[in-house]
CSV table of C-alpha atoms and ligand atoms in Angstrom, one decimal:
chain,number,residue,atom,x,y,z
A,66,MET,CA,4.4,7.1,-3.7
A,67,GLU,CA,8.2,7.5,-3.7
A,68,ILE,CA,7.7,11.1,-2.5
A,69,LEU,CA,5.6,9.9,0.4
A,70,LEU,CA,8.1,7.2,1.3
A,71,ASN,CA,11.0,9.7,1.3
A,72,GLU,CA,9.0,12.0,3.5
A,73,ILE,CA,8.1,9.3,5.9
A,74,ILE,CA,11.7,8.2,6.2
A,75,ASP,CA,12.8,11.8,6.9
A,76,ARG,CA,10.1,12.2,9.6
A,77,ASN,CA,11.1,9.0,11.4
A,78,ARG,CA,14.9,9.1,10.9
A,79,HIS,CA,15.4,10.6,14.4
A,80,LEU,CA,14.0,7.3,16.0
A,81,ILE,CA,17.4,5.7,15.1
A,82,GLU,CA,18.7,7.4,18.1
A,83,ASN,CA,16.4,5.5,20.4
A,84,GLY,CA,17.7,2.2,19.2
A,85,LYS,CA,20.9,0.1,19.2
A,86,VAL,CA,22.3,-2.2,16.6
A,87,ALA,CA,22.2,-5.9,17.8
A,88,ASN,CA,25.5,-6.9,19.2
A,89,TYR,CA,24.8,-10.2,20.8
A,90,ILE,CA,25.6,-11.7,17.4
A,91,PRO,CA,29.0,-10.0,17.0
A,92,ALA,CA,28.9,-9.7,13.2
A,93,LEU,CA,25.6,-7.8,13.4
A,94,ALA,CA,27.3,-5.1,15.3
A,95,LYS,CA,29.1,-4.0,12.1
A,96,ALA,CA,25.8,-2.8,10.5
A,97,ASP,CA,25.7,1.0,9.8
A,98,TYR,CA,23.0,2.2,12.2
A,99,ARG,CA,22.2,5.2,10.0
A,100,LYS,CA,20.8,3.2,7.1
A,101,ILE,CA,17.1,3.3,6.4
A,102,GLY,CA,15.3,1.8,3.4
A,103,VAL,CA,11.7,1.1,2.5
A,104,THR,CA,10.0,-0.7,-0.4
A,105,VAL,CA,6.3,-1.1,-1.1
A,106,ALA,CA,5.5,-3.9,-3.6
A,107,GLY,CA,2.4,-3.1,-5.6
A,108,ARG,CA,-0.1,-5.6,-6.8
A,109,THR,CA,1.3,-6.1,-10.3
A,110,GLY,CA,4.5,-8.2,-10.7
A,111,SER,CA,7.1,-5.6,-11.4
A,112,LEU,CA,5.7,-2.6,-9.4
A,113,LEU,CA,8.1,-1.6,-6.6
A,114,TYR,CA,8.2,1.8,-4.9
A,115,SER,CA,11.4,2.4,-2.9
A,116,ALA,CA,13.1,5.1,-1.0
A,117,GLY,CA,16.3,5.4,1.0
A,118,ASP,CA,18.8,2.5,1.3
A,119,TYR,CA,16.6,0.0,-0.4
A,120,ASN,CA,19.7,-1.6,-2.0
A,121,GLU,CA,21.4,-2.2,1.3
A,122,LYS,CA,21.8,-5.9,2.2
A,123,PHE,CA,21.0,-7.3,5.6
A,124,THR,CA,20.2,-10.7,7.1
A,125,LEU,CA,16.7,-12.0,7.5
A,126,GLN,CA,17.2,-13.2,11.1
A,127,SER,CA,13.7,-13.9,12.6
A,128,ILE,CA,11.9,-13.1,9.3
A,129,SER,CA,13.3,-16.5,8.1
A,130,LYS,CA,11.0,-18.1,10.7
A,131,VAL,CA,8.0,-17.5,8.3
A,132,ILE,CA,9.8,-19.3,5.5
A,133,SER,CA,11.0,-22.3,7.6
A,134,PHE,CA,7.5,-22.6,9.0
A,135,LEU,CA,6.1,-22.8,5.4
A,136,VAL,CA,8.7,-25.4,4.4
A,137,ALA,CA,7.9,-27.4,7.5
A,138,ALA,CA,4.2,-27.1,6.8
A,139,MET,CA,4.8,-28.4,3.2
A,140,ASP,CA,6.7,-31.4,4.5
A,141,ASN,CA,4.4,-32.3,7.4
A,142,GLY,CA,1.0,-30.6,7.1
A,143,LEU,CA,-0.2,-28.0,9.6
A,144,ASP,CA,-1.9,-30.5,12.0
A,145,HIS,CA,1.4,-32.2,12.7
A,146,ILE,CA,3.2,-28.9,13.2
A,147,PHE,CA,0.7,-27.7,15.8
A,148,GLU,CA,0.8,-31.0,17.7
A,149,LYS,CA,4.4,-29.9,18.5
A,150,VAL,CA,4.3,-26.2,18.7
A,151,GLY,CA,1.7,-23.8,20.1
A,152,LEU,CA,-0.4,-21.1,18.5
A,153,ASP,CA,-0.3,-18.7,21.4
A,154,SER,CA,1.0,-15.1,21.4
A,155,THR,CA,3.6,-14.5,24.1
A,156,ASP,CA,4.5,-11.7,26.5
A,157,GLU,CA,8.0,-12.9,26.6
A,158,PRO,CA,11.1,-11.8,24.6
A,159,PHE,CA,11.9,-13.8,21.4
A,160,ASN,CA,14.7,-15.7,23.1
A,161,ALA,CA,13.0,-16.6,26.4
A,162,PHE,CA,12.7,-20.2,27.3
A,163,THR,CA,12.3,-20.5,31.1
A,164,LYS,CA,8.7,-21.6,30.7
A,165,LEU,CA,9.8,-24.5,28.5
A,166,ASP,CA,11.4,-26.0,31.6
A,167,LEU,CA,8.1,-26.1,33.5
A,168,PRO,CA,6.8,-29.7,34.0
A,169,ASN,CA,3.4,-29.0,32.5
A,170,ILE,CA,4.7,-27.2,29.3
A,171,HIS,CA,5.4,-29.4,26.3
A,172,LYS,CA,5.3,-26.9,23.5
A,173,PRO,CA,7.0,-23.6,22.7
A,174,ALA,CA,4.4,-20.9,22.5
A,175,ASN,CA,4.4,-20.4,18.8
A,176,PRO,CA,6.6,-20.9,15.7
A,177,MET,CA,7.7,-17.2,15.6
A,178,ILE,CA,9.8,-17.2,18.7
A,179,ASN,CA,13.3,-18.8,18.7
A,180,SER,CA,12.3,-22.1,20.5
A,181,GLY,CA,9.3,-22.6,18.3
A,182,ALA,CA,11.3,-21.8,15.2
A,183,ILE,CA,14.1,-24.1,16.0
A,184,LEU,CA,11.6,-26.8,16.5
A,185,THR,CA,9.8,-26.2,13.2
A,186,THR,CA,13.1,-26.0,11.4
A,187,GLY,CA,13.8,-29.5,12.9
A,188,MET,CA,10.6,-30.8,11.3
A,189,ILE,CA,11.8,-30.0,7.8
A,190,LYS,CA,12.7,-33.3,6.1
A,191,GLY,CA,16.3,-34.0,5.2
A,192,ASP,CA,19.7,-33.4,6.7
A,193,SER,CA,20.9,-30.0,7.8
A,194,GLN,CA,22.1,-29.0,4.4
A,195,GLU,CA,19.0,-30.2,2.6
A,196,ARG,CA,16.8,-28.3,5.1
A,197,PHE,CA,18.7,-25.1,4.5
A,198,GLN,CA,18.5,-25.6,0.8
A,199,LYS,CA,14.7,-25.9,0.9
A,200,ILE,CA,14.5,-22.7,3.0
A,201,LEU,CA,16.8,-20.8,0.7
A,202,GLU,CA,15.0,-22.0,-2.4
A,203,LEU,CA,11.6,-21.0,-1.0
A,204,THR,CA,13.0,-17.5,0.0
A,205,ARG,CA,14.3,-17.1,-3.6
A,206,ARG,CA,10.9,-18.1,-5.0
A,207,MET,CA,8.9,-15.9,-2.7
A,208,ALA,CA,11.2,-12.9,-3.5
A,209,ASN,CA,11.4,-13.8,-7.1
A,210,ASN,CA,15.2,-13.4,-6.8
A,211,PRO,CA,17.4,-16.3,-7.7
A,212,TYR,CA,20.5,-14.4,-6.5
A,213,ILE,CA,19.6,-14.5,-2.8
A,214,GLY,CA,22.4,-16.2,-0.7
A,215,TYR,CA,23.5,-16.1,2.9
A,216,ASP,CA,26.1,-14.1,4.8
A,217,GLU,CA,28.8,-16.5,5.9
A,218,GLU,CA,30.3,-14.2,8.5
A,219,VAL,CA,26.9,-13.6,10.3
A,220,TYR,CA,26.2,-17.4,10.1
A,221,LEU,CA,29.6,-18.3,11.7
A,222,SER,CA,29.3,-15.5,14.2
A,223,GLU,CA,25.9,-16.7,15.4
A,224,LYS,CA,27.0,-20.3,15.4
A,225,GLU,CA,30.0,-19.5,17.5
A,226,THR,CA,28.1,-17.4,20.1
A,227,GLY,CA,24.7,-19.0,20.0
A,228,SER,CA,24.8,-20.6,23.5
A,229,ARG,CA,21.3,-19.3,24.3
A,230,ASN,CA,19.7,-20.9,21.2
A,231,ARG,CA,21.8,-24.0,21.9
A,232,SER,CA,20.6,-24.2,25.5
A,233,MET,CA,16.9,-24.0,24.5
A,234,ALA,CA,17.4,-26.6,21.7
A,235,TYR,CA,19.0,-29.0,24.2
A,236,LEU,CA,16.3,-28.3,26.8
A,237,MET,CA,13.7,-29.2,24.2
A,238,ASN,CA,15.7,-32.3,23.4
A,239,SER,CA,15.9,-33.4,27.0
A,240,LYS,CA,12.2,-33.1,27.3
A,241,GLY,CA,11.6,-35.2,24.1
A,242,ILE,CA,10.2,-32.1,22.3
A,243,LEU,CA,13.0,-31.9,19.7
A,244,ASP,CA,14.5,-35.2,18.6
A,245,GLY,CA,17.3,-36.1,16.4
A,246,ASP,CA,20.5,-34.2,15.4
A,247,VAL,CA,20.3,-31.1,17.6
A,248,GLU,CA,23.5,-29.6,16.3
A,249,GLY,CA,22.4,-30.1,12.7
A,250,VAL,CA,19.0,-28.4,13.4
A,251,LEU,CA,20.8,-25.5,15.1
A,252,ASP,CA,23.1,-25.2,12.1
A,253,THR,CA,20.2,-24.9,9.7
A,254,TYR,CA,18.6,-22.4,12.0
A,255,PHE,CA,21.7,-20.2,12.2
A,256,LYS,CA,22.2,-20.4,8.4
A,257,GLN,CA,18.5,-19.5,7.6
A,258,CYS,CA,18.9,-16.4,9.9
A,259,SER,CA,21.8,-15.3,7.9
A,260,ILE,CA,20.0,-15.3,4.5
A,261,GLN,CA,20.7,-11.9,2.9
A,262,VAL,CA,18.1,-9.7,1.4
A,263,ASP,CA,17.2,-6.1,0.8
A,264,THR,CA,13.9,-4.2,1.3
A,265,MET,CA,12.7,-5.1,-2.3
A,266,ASP,CA,13.1,-8.8,-1.5
A,267,LEU,CA,11.1,-8.3,1.8
A,268,ALA,CA,8.3,-6.4,0.1
A,269,LYS,CA,8.1,-9.1,-2.6
A,270,ILE,CA,7.9,-11.8,0.1
A,271,GLY,CA,5.0,-9.9,1.7
A,272,ARG,CA,3.4,-9.6,-1.7
A,273,PHE,CA,3.9,-13.4,-2.3
A,274,ILE,CA,2.0,-14.2,0.9
A,275,SER,CA,-0.7,-11.6,0.3
A,276,SER,CA,-1.4,-12.8,-3.2
A,277,GLY,CA,-2.1,-16.3,-2.1
A,278,CYS,CA,1.2,-18.3,-1.6
A,279,GLU,CA,1.4,-19.4,-5.2
A,280,GLY,CA,3.1,-22.8,-5.4
A,281,ILE,CA,2.9,-23.6,-1.7
A,282,ASP,CA,1.3,-27.0,-1.5
A,283,ILE,CA,0.2,-28.1,1.9
A,284,LYS,CA,-1.9,-31.2,2.5
A,285,GLY,CA,-5.4,-30.4,3.7
A,286,ILE,CA,-5.3,-26.6,3.2
A,287,SER,CA,-5.8,-24.4,0.2
A,288,ARG,CA,-3.2,-21.8,-0.7
A,289,LYS,CA,-5.6,-19.0,0.0
A,290,ASP,CA,-6.4,-20.4,3.4
A,291,MET,CA,-2.7,-20.8,4.1
A,292,SER,CA,-2.2,-17.1,3.2
A,293,VAL,CA,-5.0,-16.3,5.7
A,294,MET,CA,-3.3,-18.5,8.3
A,295,VAL,CA,0.1,-16.9,7.9
A,296,LYS,CA,-1.3,-13.4,8.2
A,297,GLY,CA,-3.2,-14.4,11.4
A,298,LEU,CA,0.0,-16.0,12.8
A,299,LEU,CA,2.1,-12.9,12.1
A,300,PHE,CA,-0.6,-10.6,13.4
A,301,THR,CA,-0.6,-12.3,16.8
A,302,CYS,CA,3.0,-13.4,17.1
A,303,GLY,CA,5.2,-11.7,14.4
A,304,MET,CA,6.6,-8.8,16.5
A,305,TYR,CA,7.6,-10.9,19.6
A,306,ASN,CA,6.2,-9.5,22.9
A,307,TYR,CA,5.3,-6.2,21.1
A,308,SER,CA,2.8,-8.1,18.9
A,309,ALA,CA,-0.4,-7.0,20.6
A,310,ARG,CA,0.4,-3.3,20.7
A,311,TYR,CA,1.7,-3.5,17.1
A,312,ALA,CA,-1.5,-5.1,16.0
A,313,ILE,CA,-3.5,-2.2,17.5
A,314,GLU,CA,-1.1,0.6,16.5
A,315,VAL,CA,-0.1,-0.7,13.0
A,316,GLY,CA,-2.6,-3.4,12.2
A,317,ILE,CA,-0.5,-5.0,9.4
A,318,PRO,CA,0.5,-8.6,9.7
A,319,SER,CA,4.3,-8.3,9.9
A,320,LYS,CA,7.5,-10.1,10.9
A,321,SER,CA,10.7,-8.5,12.2
A,322,GLY,CA,14.2,-9.6,12.6
A,323,VAL,CA,17.2,-8.4,14.7
A,324,GLY,CA,19.0,-7.6,11.5
A,325,GLY,CA,16.7,-4.6,11.4
A,326,GLY,CA,14.2,-5.8,8.8
A,327,ILE,CA,10.4,-5.7,8.9
A,328,MET,CA,8.3,-7.5,6.3
A,329,GLY,CA,4.6,-6.5,6.1
A,330,ILE,CA,1.8,-8.2,4.3
A,331,LEU,CA,-0.7,-5.7,2.9
A,332,PRO,CA,-4.1,-6.6,1.5
A,333,ASP,CA,-4.8,-7.2,-2.2
A,334,GLY,CA,-1.5,-8.8,-3.1
A,335,MET,CA,0.8,-6.1,-1.8
A,336,GLY,CA,3.8,-6.1,0.6
A,337,ILE,CA,6.2,-3.9,2.5
A,338,GLY,CA,9.9,-4.3,3.3
A,339,ILE,CA,11.7,-2.0,5.7
A,340,PHE,CA,15.3,-1.9,6.9
A,341,SER,CA,16.9,0.1,9.7
A,342,PRO,CA,19.3,-1.8,12.0
A,343,ALA,CA,19.0,0.2,15.3
A,344,LEU,CA,16.7,-1.9,17.5
A,345,ASP,CA,14.4,-1.0,20.3
A,346,GLU,CA,14.1,-3.0,23.6
A,347,ASN,CA,11.9,-5.6,22.0
A,348,GLY,CA,14.4,-6.3,19.2
A,349,ASN,CA,12.3,-4.6,16.6
A,350,SER,CA,13.7,-1.8,14.3
A,351,SER,CA,13.2,1.5,16.1
A,352,ALA,CA,12.8,3.7,13.0
A,353,GLY,CA,11.2,0.8,11.1
A,354,ILE,CA,8.3,0.7,13.6
A,355,GLY,CA,7.9,4.5,13.3
A,356,ILE,CA,7.9,4.2,9.5
A,357,ILE,CA,5.3,1.4,9.2
A,358,LYS,CA,3.2,3.1,11.9
A,359,GLU,CA,3.0,6.3,9.9
A,360,LEU,CA,2.5,4.5,6.6
A,361,SER,CA,-0.3,2.5,8.1
A,362,ARG,CA,-2.0,5.7,9.5
A,363,ARG,CA,-1.6,7.8,6.4
A,364,LEU,CA,-2.7,5.1,3.9
A,365,HIS,CA,-5.4,3.5,6.2
A,366,LEU,CA,-3.6,0.2,6.1
A,367,ASN,CA,-4.6,-1.0,9.6
A,368,ILE,CA,-7.0,-3.8,9.0
A,369,PHE,CA,-9.4,-2.3,11.5
A,370,ASP,CA,-9.3,1.1,9.8
A,371,ASP,CA,-12.3,1.2,7.4
A,372,ARG,CA,-11.6,4.6,6.0
A,373,LYS,CA,-10.4,3.0,2.8
A,374,LEU,CA,-8.3,5.0,0.4
A,375,GLN,CA,-10.5,6.4,-2.3
A,376,ALA,CA,-7.7,6.2,-4.8
A,377,ASP,CA,-6.0,3.0,-5.6
A,378,LEU,CA,-2.8,2.7,-3.6
A,379,GLU,CA,-0.9,2.0,-6.8
A,380,ALA,CA,-2.0,5.3,-8.3
A,381,TYR,CA,-1.0,7.3,-5.2
B,475,LIG,N1,19.3,-15.3,14.8
B,475,LIG,C1,18.6,-14.5,15.8
B,475,LIG,C2,18.6,-15.4,17.1
B,475,LIG,O1,18.3,-16.5,17.1
B,475,LIG,C3,17.2,-14.3,15.4
B,475,LIG,C4,16.3,-13.6,16.4
B,475,LIG,C5,15.6,-12.4,15.9
B,475,LIG,O2,15.7,-11.9,14.8
B,475,LIG,N2,14.7,-12.0,16.8
B,475,LIG,O3,18.8,-14.9,18.2
């Protein structure tokens, strides 16, 4: 498997040149655009196959939306969440919010775009610090890594320059969609985006969801059903406005972030983590998309591809 991963990295490395490291959050611009890492987490606890810069740390950014959504669901139940936020895919960029200003719109499209994520983070019970602590603890549990922390510099950089996120939060506040301490909610959101991981952590988070969300207790829904729900949500909304094409071309429920990470949920308790910080025009990792596309095609991981691998993936 490592040989295959190295080969796929090499074949897709050139895609770095099509992308650009995010610079609208100034601290993210410091990332080395040449880094590329991949990890596939196998079914059994300790099995990890990695290649490239799998030890390199980067920030979760939008991938944290999956985790804050789970925490909010644990605190409120799913019905309550979807009273406030939609379950619709979107053709708009992740940070768009003009539609929210229309008189007939009372919900962000889904919890995986910024407005929806800020709203779900605000539904987590507790003050700003307690909310963040819950998100951090769940991240550590999902990745089975108690050492996960956050990048103070990225957090402060986004907090300082986050006018766009701030505007959408205040717009939601003015429409009565987001109540309470808006600055506190934004603070949690900026901090959760700056949680620091590597590709091994991401792959294990994917594995955690695939293998049934162990320990996630949500009123009215079994863990297995929650895992099915999260996969559906990411399949339709996880890659911003590229989600539909990605669903067809890759067919793996995934979530990306502007830090350059992609977390994929494979069937049968397996997961993928990819990192490469140069982003395409949708804010997804350029080389990361190439890598997961090729991995999906060669290992028949697209959920609509029924040419199942004869050999067990773990024995590859
Ligand atoms: N922190 C980033 C933002 O809010 C997250 C966006 C992303 O990863 N797409 O702009």
